[in-house]
Coordinates of C-alpha atoms in Angstrom, one line a residue:
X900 CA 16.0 12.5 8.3
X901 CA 16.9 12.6 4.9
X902 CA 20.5 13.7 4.8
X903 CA 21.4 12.8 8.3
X904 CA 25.4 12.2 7.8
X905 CA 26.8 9.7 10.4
X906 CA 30.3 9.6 11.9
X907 CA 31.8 6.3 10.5
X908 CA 35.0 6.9 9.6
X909 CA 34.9 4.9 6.4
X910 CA 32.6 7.7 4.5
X911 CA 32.7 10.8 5.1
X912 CA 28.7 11.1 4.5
X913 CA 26.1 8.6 4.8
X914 CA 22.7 9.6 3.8
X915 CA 20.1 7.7 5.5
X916 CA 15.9 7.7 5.2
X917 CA 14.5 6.8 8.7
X918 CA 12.2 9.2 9.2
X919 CA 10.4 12.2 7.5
X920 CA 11.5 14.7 9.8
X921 CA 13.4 17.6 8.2
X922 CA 12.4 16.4 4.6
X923 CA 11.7 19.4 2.3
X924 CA 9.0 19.5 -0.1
X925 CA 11.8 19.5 -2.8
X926 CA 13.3 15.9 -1.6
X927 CA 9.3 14.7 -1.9
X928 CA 9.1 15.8 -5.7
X929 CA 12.4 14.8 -6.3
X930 CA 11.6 11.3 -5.4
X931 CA 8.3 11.6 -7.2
X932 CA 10.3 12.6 -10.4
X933 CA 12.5 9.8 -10.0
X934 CA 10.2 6.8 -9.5
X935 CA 8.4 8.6 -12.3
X936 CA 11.4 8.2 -14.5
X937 CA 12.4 4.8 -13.6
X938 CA 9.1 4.1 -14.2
X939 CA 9.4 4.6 -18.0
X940 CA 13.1 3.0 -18.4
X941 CA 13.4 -0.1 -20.8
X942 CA 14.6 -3.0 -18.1
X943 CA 18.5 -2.9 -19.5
X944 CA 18.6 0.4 -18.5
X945 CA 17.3 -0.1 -15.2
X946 CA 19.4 -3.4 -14.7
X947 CA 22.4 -0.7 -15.4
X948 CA 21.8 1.6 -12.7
X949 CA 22.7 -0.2 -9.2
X950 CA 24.7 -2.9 -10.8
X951 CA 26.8 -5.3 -8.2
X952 CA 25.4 -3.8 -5.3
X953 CA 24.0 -5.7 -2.3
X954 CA 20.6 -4.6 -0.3
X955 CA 20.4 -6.1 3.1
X956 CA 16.6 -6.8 4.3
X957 CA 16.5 -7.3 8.0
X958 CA 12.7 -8.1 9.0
X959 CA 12.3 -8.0 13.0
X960 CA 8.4 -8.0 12.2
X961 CA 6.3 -9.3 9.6
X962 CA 5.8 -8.0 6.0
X963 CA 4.5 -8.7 2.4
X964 CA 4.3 -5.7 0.8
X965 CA 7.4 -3.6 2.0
X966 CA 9.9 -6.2 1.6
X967 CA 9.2 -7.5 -1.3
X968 CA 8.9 -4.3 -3.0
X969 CA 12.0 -3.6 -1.7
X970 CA 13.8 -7.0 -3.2
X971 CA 12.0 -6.5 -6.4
X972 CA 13.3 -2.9 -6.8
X973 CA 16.8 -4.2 -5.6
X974 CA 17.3 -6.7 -8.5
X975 CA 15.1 -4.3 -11.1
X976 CA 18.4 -2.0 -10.7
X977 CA 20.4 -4.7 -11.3
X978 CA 21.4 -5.1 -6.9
X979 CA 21.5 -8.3 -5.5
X980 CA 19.7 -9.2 -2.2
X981 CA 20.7 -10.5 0.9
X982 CA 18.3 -10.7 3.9
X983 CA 16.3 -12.2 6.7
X984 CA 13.1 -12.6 7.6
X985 CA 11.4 -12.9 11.1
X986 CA 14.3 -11.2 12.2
X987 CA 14.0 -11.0 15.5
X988 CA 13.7 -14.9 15.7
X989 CA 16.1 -15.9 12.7
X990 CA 19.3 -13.3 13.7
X991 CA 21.7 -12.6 16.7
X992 CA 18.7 -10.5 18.0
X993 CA 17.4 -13.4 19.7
X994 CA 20.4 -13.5 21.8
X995 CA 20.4 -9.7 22.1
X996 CA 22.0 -8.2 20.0
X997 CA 21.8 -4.6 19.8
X998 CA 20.7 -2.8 15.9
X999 CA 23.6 -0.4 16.3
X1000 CA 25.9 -3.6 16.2
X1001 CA 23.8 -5.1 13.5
X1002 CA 24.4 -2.0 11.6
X1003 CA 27.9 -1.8 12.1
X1004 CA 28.1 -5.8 11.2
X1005 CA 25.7 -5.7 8.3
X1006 CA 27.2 -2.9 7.0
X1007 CA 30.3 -4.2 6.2
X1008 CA 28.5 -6.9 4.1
X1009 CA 25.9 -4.7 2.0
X1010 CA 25.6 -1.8 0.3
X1011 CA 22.3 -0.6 2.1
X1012 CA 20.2 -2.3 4.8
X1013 CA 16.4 -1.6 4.4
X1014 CA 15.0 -2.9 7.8
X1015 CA 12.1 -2.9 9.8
X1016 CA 11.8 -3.0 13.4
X1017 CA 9.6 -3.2 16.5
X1018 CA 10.6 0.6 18.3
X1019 CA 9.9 3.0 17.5
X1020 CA 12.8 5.0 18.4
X1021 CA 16.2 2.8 18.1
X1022 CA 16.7 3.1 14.4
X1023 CA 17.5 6.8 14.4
X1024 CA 19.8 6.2 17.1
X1025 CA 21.5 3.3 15.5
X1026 CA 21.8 4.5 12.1
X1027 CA 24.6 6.9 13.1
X1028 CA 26.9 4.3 13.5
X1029 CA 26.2 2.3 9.9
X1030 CA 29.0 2.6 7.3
X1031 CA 25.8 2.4 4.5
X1032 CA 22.4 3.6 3.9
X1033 CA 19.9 2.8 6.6
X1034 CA 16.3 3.2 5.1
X1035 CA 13.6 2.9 7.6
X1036 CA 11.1 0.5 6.4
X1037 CA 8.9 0.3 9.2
X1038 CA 9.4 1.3 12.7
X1039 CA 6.9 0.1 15.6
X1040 CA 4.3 2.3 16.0
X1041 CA 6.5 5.1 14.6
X1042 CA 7.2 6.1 11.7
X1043 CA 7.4 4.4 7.8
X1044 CA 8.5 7.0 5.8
X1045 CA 8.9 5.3 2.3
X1046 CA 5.1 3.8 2.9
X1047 CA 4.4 7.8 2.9
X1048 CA 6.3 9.1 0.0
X1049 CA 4.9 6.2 -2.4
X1050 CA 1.4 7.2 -1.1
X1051 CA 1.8 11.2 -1.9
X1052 CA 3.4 9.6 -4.9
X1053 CA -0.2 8.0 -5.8
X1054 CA -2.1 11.4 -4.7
X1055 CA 0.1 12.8 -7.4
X1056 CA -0.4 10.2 -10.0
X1057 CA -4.3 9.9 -9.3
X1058 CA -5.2 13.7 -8.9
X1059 CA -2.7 14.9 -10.5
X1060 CA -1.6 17.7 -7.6
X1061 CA -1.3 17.2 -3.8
X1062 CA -1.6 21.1 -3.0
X1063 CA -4.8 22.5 -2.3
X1064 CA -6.6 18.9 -1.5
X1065 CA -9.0 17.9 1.2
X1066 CA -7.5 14.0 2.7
X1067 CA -9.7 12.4 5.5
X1068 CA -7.7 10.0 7.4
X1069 CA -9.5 7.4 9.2
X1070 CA -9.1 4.2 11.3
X1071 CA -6.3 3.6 13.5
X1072 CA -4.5 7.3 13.9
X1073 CA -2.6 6.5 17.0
X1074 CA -0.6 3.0 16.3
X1075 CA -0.8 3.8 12.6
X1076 CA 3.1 4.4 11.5
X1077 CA 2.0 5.3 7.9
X1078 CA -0.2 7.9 9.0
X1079 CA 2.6 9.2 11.4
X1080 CA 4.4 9.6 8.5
X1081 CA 2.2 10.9 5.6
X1082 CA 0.8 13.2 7.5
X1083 CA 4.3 15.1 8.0
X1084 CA 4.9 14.8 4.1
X1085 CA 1.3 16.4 3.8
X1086 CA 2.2 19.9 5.9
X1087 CA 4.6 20.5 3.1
X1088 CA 2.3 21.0 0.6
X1089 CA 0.5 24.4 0.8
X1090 CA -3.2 24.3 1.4
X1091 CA -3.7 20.5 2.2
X1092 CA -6.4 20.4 4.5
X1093 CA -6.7 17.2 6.6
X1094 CA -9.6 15.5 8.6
X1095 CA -9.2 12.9 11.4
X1096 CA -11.6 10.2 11.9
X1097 CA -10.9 7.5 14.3
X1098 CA -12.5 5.8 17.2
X1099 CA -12.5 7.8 20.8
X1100 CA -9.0 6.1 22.1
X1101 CA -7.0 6.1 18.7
X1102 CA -6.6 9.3 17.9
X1103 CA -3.5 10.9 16.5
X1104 CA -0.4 11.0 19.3
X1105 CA -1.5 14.6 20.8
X1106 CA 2.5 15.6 20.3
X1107 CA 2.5 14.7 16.7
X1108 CA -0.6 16.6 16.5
X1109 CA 0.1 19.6 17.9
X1110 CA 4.0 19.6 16.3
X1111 CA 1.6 19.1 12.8
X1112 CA -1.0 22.3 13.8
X1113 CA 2.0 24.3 14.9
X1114 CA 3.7 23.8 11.6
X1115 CA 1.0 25.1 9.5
X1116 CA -0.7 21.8 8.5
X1117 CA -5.1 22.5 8.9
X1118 CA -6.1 19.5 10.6
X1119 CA -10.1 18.9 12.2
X1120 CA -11.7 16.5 14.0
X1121 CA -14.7 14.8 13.1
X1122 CA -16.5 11.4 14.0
X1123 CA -19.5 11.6 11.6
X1124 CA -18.0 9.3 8.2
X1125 CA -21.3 10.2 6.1
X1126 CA -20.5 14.0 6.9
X1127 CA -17.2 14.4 5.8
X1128 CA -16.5 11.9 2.7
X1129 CA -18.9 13.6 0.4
X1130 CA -16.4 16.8 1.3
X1131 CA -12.7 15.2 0.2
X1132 CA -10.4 14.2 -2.2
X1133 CA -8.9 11.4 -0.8
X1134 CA -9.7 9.1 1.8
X1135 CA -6.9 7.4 3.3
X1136 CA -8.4 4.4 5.8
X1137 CA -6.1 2.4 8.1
X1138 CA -6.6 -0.7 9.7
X1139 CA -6.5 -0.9 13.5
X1140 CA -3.3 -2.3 14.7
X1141 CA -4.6 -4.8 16.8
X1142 CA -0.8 -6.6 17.6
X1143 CA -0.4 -2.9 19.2
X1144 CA -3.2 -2.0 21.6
X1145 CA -2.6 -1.3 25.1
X1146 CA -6.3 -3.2 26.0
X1147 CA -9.0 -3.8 24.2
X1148 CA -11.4 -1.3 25.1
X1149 CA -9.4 1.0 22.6
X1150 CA -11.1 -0.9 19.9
X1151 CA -14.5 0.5 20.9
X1152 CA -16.5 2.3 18.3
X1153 CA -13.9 0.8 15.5
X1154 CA -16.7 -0.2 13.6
X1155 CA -17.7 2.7 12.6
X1156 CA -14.2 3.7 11.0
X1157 CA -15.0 1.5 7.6
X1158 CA -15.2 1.8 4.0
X1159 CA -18.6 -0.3 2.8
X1160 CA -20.7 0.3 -0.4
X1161 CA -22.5 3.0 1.6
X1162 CA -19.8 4.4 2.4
X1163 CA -18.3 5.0 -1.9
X1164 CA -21.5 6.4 -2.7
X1165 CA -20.9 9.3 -0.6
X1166 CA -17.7 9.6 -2.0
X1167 CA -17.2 12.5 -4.8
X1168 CA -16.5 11.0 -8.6
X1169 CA -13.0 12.6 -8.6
X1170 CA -12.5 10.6 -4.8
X1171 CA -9.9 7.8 -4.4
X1172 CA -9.6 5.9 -1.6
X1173 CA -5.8 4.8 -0.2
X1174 CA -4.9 2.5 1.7
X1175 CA -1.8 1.2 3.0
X1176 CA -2.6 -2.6 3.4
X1177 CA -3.1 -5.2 4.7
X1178 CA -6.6 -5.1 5.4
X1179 CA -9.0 -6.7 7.9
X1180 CA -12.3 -5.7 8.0
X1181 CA -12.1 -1.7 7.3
X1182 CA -12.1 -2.0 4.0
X1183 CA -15.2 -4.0 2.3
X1184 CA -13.9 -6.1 -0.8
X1185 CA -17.1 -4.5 -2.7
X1186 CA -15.4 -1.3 -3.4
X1187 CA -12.6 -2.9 -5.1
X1188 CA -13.6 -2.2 -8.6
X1189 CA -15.0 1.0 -8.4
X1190 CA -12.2 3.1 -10.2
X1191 CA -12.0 5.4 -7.1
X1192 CA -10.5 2.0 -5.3
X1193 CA -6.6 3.4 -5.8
X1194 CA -5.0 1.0 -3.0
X1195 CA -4.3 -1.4 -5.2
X1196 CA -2.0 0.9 -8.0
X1197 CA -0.8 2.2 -4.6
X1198 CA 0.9 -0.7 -3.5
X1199 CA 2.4 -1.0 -7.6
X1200 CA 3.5 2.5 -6.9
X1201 CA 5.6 1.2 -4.1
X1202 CA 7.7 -0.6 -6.2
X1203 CA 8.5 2.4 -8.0
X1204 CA 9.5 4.6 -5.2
X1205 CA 10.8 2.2 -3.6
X1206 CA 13.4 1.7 -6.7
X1207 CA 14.2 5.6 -6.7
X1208 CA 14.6 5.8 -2.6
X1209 CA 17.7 2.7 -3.8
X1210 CA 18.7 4.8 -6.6
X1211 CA 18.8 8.0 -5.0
X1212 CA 20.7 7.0 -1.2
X1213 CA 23.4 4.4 -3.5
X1214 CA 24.1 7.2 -6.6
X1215 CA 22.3 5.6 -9.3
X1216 CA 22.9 7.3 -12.4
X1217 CA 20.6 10.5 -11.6
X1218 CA 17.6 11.6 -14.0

């Protein structure tokens, strides 16, 4: 929810970004316009736009890429950054402190609290009770919206359109947040056609799924990977979330999930593959130089969107 307002009687209206639900396809391109434009800014200018303002980082569960992307855009607007990592060991949640009281306490400190957490469902919740800017940066097995808009962000950059493509997802659909997410970012664009590949017990949540179909997105199922990549535009491969499984037997048939040199050769010319990193074993280092490899400029692209979600929710100067 993009524009949620919250009832703190400090502001009036809080926007927050903790989930993709009731984004418009005109917030997406907005975003993509402004990370676009930042982008291209000489660093005075960009050092000019969020000047004196405080981010607050709260980590309840591991991260290299998000959070750091996060910092860096802070202080590349000129923000200073305030945080803590391993949250949930180094903070007042070890003696249980609730994130609604965190927000509430936090928020009197920062401008903006970019945090991950381990539910899925608290954040929302919580968020209506922050004086600031709550920006969902991960939320169990949820959601991650801003993973999501830097990756349509990359579709965009790399194809140079998101209508109209063909995106196989594959890997872990049902613990994987960032698929949660892009996929609801993907029914806004008109004629995306999706495919889901993923072992037998991690499929996508059947709610999500059926939410997605009945919203117009075209989703199909398929298991057979050399069938369908010579067929798409993008391939977006997750890892399996291993720290998430319910028992092991989900992993079952995993292997078959993977990116491999057999596996790119299918592939189209115009192809890229995404992915949201880290990776395990799903993703064979032997692809990485093949041009069509985009996971790497994706996670640059993150620092980009990334400084536009700060600029837009704190009233940088606007485009």
């Amino acid at each position: 929810m993009l524009t949620r307002v919250n009832e703190h009687p400090r502001q009036a209206a809080v926007r927050h970004l903790v989930t993709t639900d009731g984004m418009t396809r005109a917030d997406v391109l907005r975003f993509i316009h402004l990370a676009e434009y930042l982008r291209g800014l000489p660093r005075e200018r960009l050092r000019q736009r969020l000047p004196g303002r405080v981010i607050a980082t709260l980590f309840y569960e591991p991260s290299t890429r998000t959070r750091l992307s996060f910092e860096s855009a802070a202080l590349k607007l000129g923000a200073n950054v305030v945080g803590a990592e391993n949250a949930i060991e180094n903070s007042s949640a070890k003696k249980g402190e609730t994130l609604a009281d965190v927000f509430r306490i936090v928020g009197a400190y920062a401008d903006a609290i970019v945090v991950r957490h381990h539910e899925p469902y608290t954040m929302a919740e919580a968020a209506r009770l922050s004086p600031v800017p709550i920006i969902n940066a991960g939320a169990g097995w949820g959601e991650h919206p801003t993973q999501a808009l830097l990756d349509v962000y990359t579709i965009s950059r790399e194809l140079g359109r998101v209508e109209g493509l063909h995106v196989a997802v594959m890997g872990d659909l049902k613990y994987g947040r960032t698929v949660h997410s892009l996929l609801n970012l993907l029914r806004l664009f008109p004629g995306v056609r999706v495919t889901l590949l993923h072992p037998a017990s991690l499929g996508l949540p059947e709610p999500l799924a059926h939410r997605l179909r009945s919203e117009g997105l075209e989703m199909a199922e398929a298991t057979d990977v050399a069938a369908v990549l010579p067929k798409v535009d993008v391939v977006y491969q997750t890892r399996v979330q291993r720290e998430r499984l319910e028992r092991p037997e989900e992993l079952e048939g995993a292997g078959q999930f993977r990116i491999g040199p057999r596996e790119l050769g299918l592939l189209p010319e115009h192809a890229r593959i995404l992915h949201p990193l880290p990776r395990v074993d799903e993703l064979d280092a032997a692809v990485d130089e093949d041009p069509r490899a985009a996971y790497f400029r994706q996670a640059e692209n993150g620092l980009y969107m990334r400084m536009a979600i700060l600029d837009d929710l704190l009233g940088g100067n606007a485009v």
